[in-house]
PDB file of C-alpha atoms and ligand atoms in Angstrom:
ATOM      1  CA  UNK A1333      93.015-136.623 119.641  1.00 48.00           C
ATOM      2  CA  UNK A1334      91.337-133.452 118.556  1.00 51.00           C
ATOM      3  CA  UNK A1335      88.160-134.170 120.487  1.00 71.00           C
ATOM      4  CA  UNK A1336      87.426-130.788 121.998  1.00 77.00           C
ATOM      5  CA  UNK A1337      84.685-128.420 123.098  1.00 79.00           C
ATOM      6  CA  UNK A1338      83.521-127.821 119.510  1.00 85.00           C
ATOM      7  CA  UNK A1339      82.556-131.519 119.200  1.00 92.00           C
ATOM      8  CA  UNK A1340      79.230-132.879 120.346  1.00 95.00           C
ATOM      9  CA  UNK A1341      78.649-136.639 120.722  1.00 96.00           C
ATOM     10  CA  UNK A1342      74.944-137.372 120.882  1.00 96.00           C
ATOM     11  CA  UNK A1343      72.496-140.263 120.746  1.00 97.00           C
ATOM     12  CA  UNK A1344      69.444-139.714 118.547  1.00 98.00           C
ATOM     13  CA  UNK A1345      66.468-141.720 117.358  1.00 98.00           C
ATOM     14  CA  UNK A1346      67.363-143.619 114.176  1.00 97.00           C
ATOM     15  CA  UNK A1347      64.695-142.495 111.712  1.00 98.00           C
ATOM     16  CA  UNK A1348      64.534-138.912 112.981  1.00 98.00           C
ATOM     17  CA  UNK A1349      68.300-138.443 112.566  1.00 98.00           C
ATOM     18  CA  UNK A1350      68.506-140.094 109.123  1.00 98.00           C
ATOM     19  CA  UNK A1351      68.221-136.844 107.071  1.00 97.00           C
ATOM     20  CA  UNK A1352      71.307-135.494 108.873  1.00 96.00           C
ATOM     21  CA  UNK A1353      73.230-138.734 108.287  1.00 97.00           C
ATOM     22  CA  UNK A1354      72.262-139.549 104.706  1.00 97.00           C
ATOM     23  CA  UNK A1355      74.780-137.151 103.038  1.00 96.00           C
ATOM     24  CA  UNK A1356      77.590-138.737 105.064  1.00 97.00           C
ATOM     25  CA  UNK A1357      76.554-142.246 104.013  1.00 97.00           C
ATOM     26  CA  UNK A1358      76.137-141.218 100.376  1.00 97.00           C
ATOM     27  CA  UNK A1359      79.632-139.682 100.360  1.00 97.00           C
ATOM     28  CA  UNK A1360      81.182-142.812 101.899  1.00 96.00           C
ATOM     29  CA  UNK A1361      79.292-145.238  99.657  1.00 96.00           C
ATOM     30  CA  UNK A1362      77.918-143.470  96.544  1.00 97.00           C
ATOM     31  CA  UNK A1363      75.313-145.563  94.721  1.00 95.00           C
ATOM     32  CA  UNK A1364      77.725-146.296  91.852  1.00 96.00           C
ATOM     33  CA  UNK A1365      80.384-147.573  94.271  1.00 96.00           C
ATOM     34  CA  UNK A1366      77.889-149.468  96.421  1.00 95.00           C
ATOM     35  CA  UNK A1367      76.675-151.364  93.338  1.00 95.00           C
ATOM     36  CA  UNK A1368      80.182-152.817  92.885  1.00 96.00           C
ATOM     37  CA  UNK A1369      80.548-154.042  96.484  1.00 95.00           C
ATOM     38  CA  UNK A1370      79.841-157.604  97.654  1.00 94.00           C
ATOM     39  CA  UNK A1371      77.010-156.266  99.851  1.00 96.00           C
ATOM     40  CA  UNK A1372      75.695-153.764  97.286  1.00 96.00           C
ATOM     41  CA  UNK A1373      72.531-155.791  96.628  1.00 95.00           C
ATOM     42  CA  UNK A1374      71.678-156.437 100.301  1.00 97.00           C
ATOM     43  CA  UNK A1375      68.607-154.875 101.926  1.00 98.00           C
ATOM     44  CA  UNK A1376      69.634-153.599 105.350  1.00 98.00           C
ATOM     45  CA  UNK A1377      67.654-152.761 108.490  1.00 98.00           C
ATOM     46  CA  UNK A1378      67.284-149.148 109.612  1.00 98.00           C
ATOM     47  CA  UNK A1379      69.147-148.146 112.772  1.00 98.00           C
ATOM     48  CA  UNK A1380      67.079-147.831 115.962  1.00 98.00           C
ATOM     49  CA  UNK A1381      69.461-145.204 117.356  1.00 98.00           C
ATOM     50  CA  UNK A1382      72.376-143.249 115.967  1.00 98.00           C
ATOM     51  CA  UNK A1383      75.479-141.866 117.644  1.00 98.00           C
ATOM     52  CA  UNK A1384      76.261-138.597 115.891  1.00 98.00           C
ATOM     53  CA  UNK A1385      79.565-136.760 116.040  1.00 98.00           C
ATOM     54  CA  UNK A1386      78.767-133.130 115.255  1.00 97.00           C
ATOM     55  CA  UNK A1387      81.094-130.184 114.864  1.00 94.00           C
ATOM     56  CA  UNK A1388      79.869-126.659 115.363  1.00 90.00           C
ATOM     57  CA  UNK A1389      80.902-125.511 111.876  1.00 90.00           C
ATOM     58  CA  UNK A1390      80.677-128.748 109.868  1.00 92.00           C
ATOM     59  CA  UNK A1391      77.520-130.489 111.083  1.00 94.00           C
ATOM     60  CA  UNK A1392      77.532-134.284 111.302  1.00 97.00           C
ATOM     61  CA  UNK A1393      81.047-135.611 110.633  1.00 97.00           C
ATOM     62  CA  UNK A1394      80.744-139.056 112.231  1.00 98.00           C
ATOM     63  CA  UNK A1395      78.105-141.729 112.659  1.00 98.00           C
ATOM     64  CA  UNK A1396      77.518-145.110 114.270  1.00 98.00           C
ATOM     65  CA  UNK A1397      74.143-146.853 113.918  1.00 98.00           C
ATOM     66  CA  UNK A1398      72.736-149.013 116.742  1.00 98.00           C
ATOM     67  CA  UNK A1399      70.375-151.910 116.035  1.00 98.00           C
ATOM     68  CA  UNK A1400      68.589-153.832 118.807  1.00 97.00           C
ATOM     69  CA  UNK A1401      67.563-157.297 117.802  1.00 98.00           C
ATOM     70  CA  UNK A1402      65.959-160.373 119.383  1.00 98.00           C
ATOM     71  CA  UNK A1403      67.990-163.005 117.576  1.00 98.00           C
ATOM     72  CA  UNK A1404      68.974-166.586 118.340  1.00 98.00           C
ATOM     73  CA  UNK A1405      72.305-168.336 118.750  1.00 98.00           C
ATOM     74  CA  UNK A1406      72.186-172.096 118.183  1.00 98.00           C
ATOM     75  CA  UNK A1407      68.411-171.896 118.588  1.00 98.00           C
ATOM     76  CA  UNK A1408      68.513-170.075 121.948  1.00 98.00           C
ATOM     77  CA  UNK A1409      67.081-166.537 122.158  1.00 98.00           C
ATOM     78  CA  UNK A1410      69.654-163.778 122.512  1.00 98.00           C
ATOM     79  CA  UNK A1411      69.348-160.001 122.584  1.00 98.00           C
ATOM     80  CA  UNK A1412      71.956-158.534 120.248  1.00 98.00           C
ATOM     81  CA  UNK A1413      73.288-154.994 120.059  1.00 98.00           C
ATOM     82  CA  UNK A1414      74.019-154.416 116.390  1.00 98.00           C
ATOM     83  CA  UNK A1415      76.490-151.787 115.232  1.00 98.00           C
ATOM     84  CA  UNK A1416      76.574-150.560 111.641  1.00 98.00           C
ATOM     85  CA  UNK A1417      77.107-147.631 109.308  1.00 98.00           C
ATOM     86  CA  UNK A1418      80.357-146.653 111.030  1.00 98.00           C
ATOM     87  CA  UNK A1419      81.515-143.638 109.044  1.00 98.00           C
ATOM     88  CA  UNK A1420      83.646-140.552 109.542  1.00 98.00           C
ATOM     89  CA  UNK A1421      83.589-137.810 106.911  1.00 98.00           C
ATOM     90  CA  UNK A1422      86.709-138.192 104.770  1.00 97.00           C
ATOM     91  CA  UNK A1423      88.185-134.799 105.729  1.00 96.00           C
ATOM     92  CA  UNK A1424      87.767-135.538 109.441  1.00 97.00           C
ATOM     93  CA  UNK A1425      89.310-139.004 109.685  1.00 97.00           C
ATOM     94  CA  UNK A1426      92.151-140.063 111.984  1.00 97.00           C
ATOM     95  CA  UNK A1427      91.094-137.737 114.765  1.00 95.00           C
ATOM     96  CA  UNK A1428      89.523-140.450 116.915  1.00 96.00           C
ATOM     97  CA  UNK A1429      85.896-139.647 115.994  1.00 97.00           C
ATOM     98  CA  UNK A1430      84.961-143.221 115.020  1.00 98.00           C
ATOM     99  CA  UNK A1431      86.596-144.485 118.211  1.00 98.00           C
ATOM    100  CA  UNK A1432      84.605-142.168 120.482  1.00 97.00           C
ATOM    101  CA  UNK A1433      81.386-142.859 118.571  1.00 98.00           C
ATOM    102  CA  UNK A1434      81.948-146.625 118.892  1.00 98.00           C
ATOM    103  CA  UNK A1435      82.684-146.236 122.597  1.00 98.00           C
ATOM    104  CA  UNK A1436      79.455-144.268 123.026  1.00 98.00           C
ATOM    105  CA  UNK A1437      77.531-146.990 121.174  1.00 98.00           C
ATOM    106  CA  UNK A1438      79.021-149.731 123.376  1.00 98.00           C
ATOM    107  CA  UNK A1439      78.254-147.702 126.514  1.00 97.00           C
ATOM    108  CA  UNK A1440      74.640-147.473 125.309  1.00 97.00           C
ATOM    109  CA  UNK A1441      74.453-151.248 124.810  1.00 97.00           C
ATOM    110  CA  UNK A1442      75.999-151.909 128.233  1.00 96.00           C
ATOM    111  CA  UNK A1443      73.512-149.533 129.835  1.00 94.00           C
ATOM    112  CA  UNK A1444      70.629-151.697 128.605  1.00 91.00           C
ATOM    113  CA  UNK A1445      71.918-154.628 130.662  1.00 88.00           C
ATOM    114  CA  UNK A1446      70.013-157.326 128.758  1.00 94.00           C
ATOM    115  CA  UNK A1447      72.214-157.276 125.630  1.00 98.00           C
ATOM    116  CA  UNK A1448      74.238-160.481 125.206  1.00 98.00           C
ATOM    117  CA  UNK A1449      76.876-159.086 122.857  1.00 98.00           C
ATOM    118  CA  UNK A1450      77.591-156.485 120.201  1.00 98.00           C
ATOM    119  CA  UNK A1451      77.664-157.571 116.557  1.00 98.00           C
ATOM    120  CA  UNK A1452      78.910-155.805 113.456  1.00 98.00           C
ATOM    121  CA  UNK A1453      79.745-156.780 109.901  1.00 98.00           C
ATOM    122  CA  UNK A1454      82.768-155.313 108.166  1.00 97.00           C
ATOM    123  CA  UNK A1455      84.947-155.419 105.084  1.00 94.00           C
ATOM    124  CA  UNK A1456      88.274-157.257 105.459  1.00 94.00           C
ATOM    125  CA  UNK A1457      90.332-154.042 105.416  1.00 95.00           C
ATOM    126  CA  UNK A1458      88.530-152.781 108.538  1.00 97.00           C
ATOM    127  CA  UNK A1459      88.974-155.916 110.679  1.00 97.00           C
ATOM    128  CA  UNK A1460      92.193-154.683 112.278  1.00 98.00           C
ATOM    129  CA  UNK A1461      90.527-151.372 113.169  1.00 98.00           C
ATOM    130  CA  UNK A1462      87.834-153.206 115.146  1.00 98.00           C
ATOM    131  CA  UNK A1463      90.201-155.800 116.661  1.00 98.00           C
ATOM    132  CA  UNK A1464      92.262-152.946 118.068  1.00 98.00           C
ATOM    133  CA  UNK A1465      89.056-151.694 119.713  1.00 98.00           C
ATOM    134  CA  UNK A1466      88.185-154.959 121.495  1.00 98.00           C
ATOM    135  CA  UNK A1467      86.103-156.714 118.844  1.00 98.00           C
ATOM    136  CA  UNK A1468      86.551-160.453 118.141  1.00 98.00           C
ATOM    137  CA  UNK A1469      86.067-162.647 115.089  1.00 98.00           C
ATOM    138  CA  UNK A1470      82.867-164.667 114.984  1.00 98.00           C
ATOM    139  CA  UNK A1471      83.687-167.843 113.070  1.00 98.00           C
ATOM    140  CA  UNK A1472      80.147-169.218 112.937  1.00 98.00           C
ATOM    141  CA  UNK A1473      77.369-168.929 110.404  1.00 98.00           C
ATOM    142  CA  UNK A1474      74.991-165.959 110.211  1.00 98.00           C
ATOM    143  CA  UNK A1475      71.476-166.296 108.828  1.00 98.00           C
ATOM    144  CA  UNK A1476      69.332-163.261 107.989  1.00 98.00           C
ATOM    145  CA  UNK A1477      66.144-162.262 106.214  1.00 98.00           C
ATOM    146  CA  UNK A1478      66.036-160.721 102.754  1.00 98.00           C
ATOM    147  CA  UNK A1479      62.933-159.845 100.713  1.00 97.00           C
ATOM    148  CA  UNK A1480      63.172-163.250  99.011  1.00 96.00           C
ATOM    149  CA  UNK A1481      63.402-165.176 102.280  1.00 98.00           C
ATOM    150  CA  UNK A1482      66.102-166.460 104.604  1.00 98.00           C
ATOM    151  CA  UNK A1483      69.725-166.307 103.386  1.00 98.00           C
ATOM    152  CA  UNK A1484      73.147-167.203 104.684  1.00 98.00           C
ATOM    153  CA  UNK A1485      74.671-163.765 105.325  1.00 98.00           C
ATOM    154  CA  UNK A1486      78.336-164.175 104.423  1.00 97.00           C
ATOM    155  CA  UNK A1487      79.187-161.118 102.282  1.00 96.00           C
ATOM    156  CA  UNK A1488      80.870-159.386 105.208  1.00 97.00           C
ATOM    157  CA  UNK A1489      82.858-160.527 108.199  1.00 97.00           C
ATOM    158  CA  UNK A1490      80.950-160.821 111.505  1.00 98.00           C
ATOM    159  CA  UNK A1491      82.705-159.497 114.601  1.00 98.00           C
ATOM    160  CA  UNK A1492      81.455-159.547 118.181  1.00 98.00           C
ATOM    161  CA  UNK A1493      81.933-157.375 121.241  1.00 98.00           C
ATOM    162  CA  UNK A1494      81.662-159.384 124.468  1.00 98.00           C
ATOM    163  CA  UNK A1495      79.109-158.179 126.991  1.00 97.00           C
ATOM    164  CA  UNK A1496      77.253-160.904 128.931  1.00 96.00           C
ATOM    165  CA  UNK A1497      78.212-163.561 126.346  1.00 98.00           C
ATOM    166  CA  UNK A1498      81.440-164.300 124.447  1.00 98.00           C
ATOM    167  CA  UNK A1499      80.258-166.046 121.266  1.00 98.00           C
ATOM    168  CA  UNK A1500      82.917-167.170 118.799  1.00 98.00           C
ATOM    169  CA  UNK A1501      81.073-169.810 116.751  1.00 98.00           C
ATOM    170  CA  UNK A1502      77.689-171.420 116.145  1.00 98.00           C
ATOM    171  CA  UNK A1503      74.667-170.478 114.081  1.00 98.00           C
ATOM    172  CA  UNK A1504      73.388-166.971 114.608  1.00 98.00           C
ATOM    173  CA  UNK A1505      69.926-166.223 113.244  1.00 98.00           C
ATOM    174  CA  UNK A1506      69.289-162.473 113.070  1.00 98.00           C
ATOM    175  CA  UNK A1507      65.504-163.032 112.758  1.00 98.00           C
ATOM    176  CA  UNK A1508      65.300-160.061 110.429  1.00 98.00           C
ATOM    177  CA  UNK A1509      67.245-157.884 108.001  1.00 98.00           C
ATOM    178  CA  UNK A1510      71.003-157.570 108.555  1.00 98.00           C
ATOM    179  CA  UNK A1511      72.769-154.264 109.294  1.00 98.00           C
TER     180      UNK A1511
HETATM  181  C1  LIG B1617      86.885-146.661 109.301  1.00 73.64           C
HETATM  182  C2  LIG B1617      86.560-145.238 109.681  1.00 73.64           C
HETATM  183  C3  LIG B1617      85.133-145.152 110.193  1.00 73.64           C
HETATM  184  C4  LIG B1617      87.526-144.768 110.780  1.00 73.64           C
HETATM  185  O1  LIG B1617      87.140-143.461 111.187  1.00 73.64           O
HETATM  186  P1  LIG B1617      88.134-142.467 111.961  1.00 73.64           P
HETATM  187  O2  LIG B1617      87.282-141.425 112.597  1.00 73.64           O
HETATM  188  O3  LIG B1617      89.203-142.039 111.059  1.00 73.64           O
HETATM  189  O4  LIG B1617      88.718-143.443 113.081  1.00 73.64           O
HETATM  190  P2  LIG B1617      89.658-143.062 114.312  1.00 73.64           P
HETATM  191  O5  LIG B1617      90.216-141.703 114.108  1.00 73.64           O
HETATM  192  O6  LIG B1617      88.905-143.322 115.561  1.00 73.64           O
HETATM  193  O7  LIG B1617      90.788-144.119 114.207  1.00 73.64           O
HETATM  194  C5  LIG B1617      91.425-144.333 112.942  1.00 73.64           C
HETATM  195  C6  LIG B1617      92.875-144.445 113.069  1.00 73.64           C
HETATM  196  O8  LIG B1617      93.424-143.172 113.230  1.00 73.64           O
HETATM  197  C7  LIG B1617      94.257-143.166 114.397  1.00 73.64           C
HETATM  198  N1  LIG B1617      94.104-141.857 114.973  1.00 73.64           N
HETATM  199  C8  LIG B1617      93.174-141.470 115.864  1.00 73.64           C
HETATM  200  N2  LIG B1617      93.350-140.190 116.159  1.00 73.64           N
HETATM  201  C9  LIG B1617      94.400-139.764 115.428  1.00 73.64           C
HETATM  202  C10 LIG B1617      95.030-138.549 115.269  1.00 73.64           C
HETATM  203  N3  LIG B1617      94.652-137.467 115.936  1.00 73.64           N
HETATM  204  N4  LIG B1617      96.053-138.443 114.412  1.00 73.64           N
HETATM  205  C11 LIG B1617      96.453-139.512 113.709  1.00 73.64           C
HETATM  206  N5  LIG B1617      95.896-140.700 113.821  1.00 73.64           N
HETATM  207  C12 LIG B1617      94.864-140.824 114.665  1.00 73.64           C
HETATM  208  C13 LIG B1617      93.770-144.257 115.254  1.00 73.64           C
HETATM  209  O9  LIG B1617      94.796-144.733 116.099  1.00 73.64           O
HETATM  210  C14 LIG B1617      93.389-145.267 114.201  1.00 73.64           C
HETATM  211  O10 LIG B1617      94.521-145.942 113.747  1.00 73.64           O
HETATM  212  P3  LIG B1617      94.619-147.536 113.835  1.00 73.64           P
HETATM  213  O11 LIG B1617      93.542-148.077 112.925  1.00 73.64           O
HETATM  214  O12 LIG B1617      95.994-147.841 113.345  1.00 73.64           O
HETATM  215  O13 LIG B1617      94.385-147.904 115.262  1.00 73.64           O
HETATM  216  C15 LIG B1617      86.744-144.267 108.468  1.00 73.64           C
HETATM  217  O14 LIG B1617      88.001-144.513 107.887  1.00 73.64           O
HETATM  218  C16 LIG B1617      85.655-144.368 107.419  1.00 73.64           C
HETATM  219  O15 LIG B1617      84.624-143.700 107.504  1.00 73.64           O
HETATM  220  N6  LIG B1617      85.875-145.212 106.366  1.00 73.64           N
HETATM  221  C17 LIG B1617      84.907-145.387 105.272  1.00 73.64           C
HETATM  222  C18 LIG B1617      83.672-146.108 105.723  1.00 73.64           C
HETATM  223  C19 LIG B1617      83.986-147.451 106.345  1.00 73.64           C
HETATM  224  O16 LIG B1617      84.719-148.253 105.781  1.00 73.64           O
HETATM  225  N7  LIG B1617      83.400-147.704 107.530  1.00 73.64           N
HETATM  226  C20 LIG B1617      83.548-148.961 108.238  1.00 73.64           C
HETATM  227  C21 LIG B1617      82.418-149.845 107.887  1.00 73.64           C
HETATM  228  S1  LIG B1617      82.614-151.429 108.672  1.00 73.64           S
END
């Protein structure tokens, strides 16, 4: 790991930090690339908080978005800690930045106490990355809002991080936009 004194891991308000994060997201998923992806047409929620990995000389090089959501699992209310927009700048990958940012995000969710579980959606090639970091497959159905109404959200793979609950199946209604 190259995590050292020149790295700052910080938690910031989602909208306020967006201008610092947008270039990173654009580089990872340029509009032309995004349009070709299975989720390219999806309208996503905005993060409530953001974990930023900043380097003294390079600015923001890593990001994890945190989404708090009052959802329901099999019709029962559940408070979910959503994780999304996990990105490390291409020239700073494989140094452990995404791992520390994810750990910081999970610590934030745990600190809240009332969060049932963490939930993220990922592309198939990233599943192993998350499994190796304690995330589990969620084999159930996910329902979310889109501008046209409620949809079955199945363009990415749902994975959960156990906190108070250990969900593996069932119907999860996000009661809002996905992330
Ligand atoms: C997926 C992604 C966020 C990972 O970011 P990262 O900062 O490189 O992740 P980490 O460094 O924490 O870990 C990546 C791997 O490098 C390894 N690694 C960590 N530090 C390392 C180091 N110093 N030297 C070599 N390898 C290292 C880790 O063990 C891990 O390997 P593993 O997957 O076999 O366990 C990054 O590749 C990315 O931004 N991809 C494009 C966007 C994307 O797909 N995001 C996910 C959306 S769901």
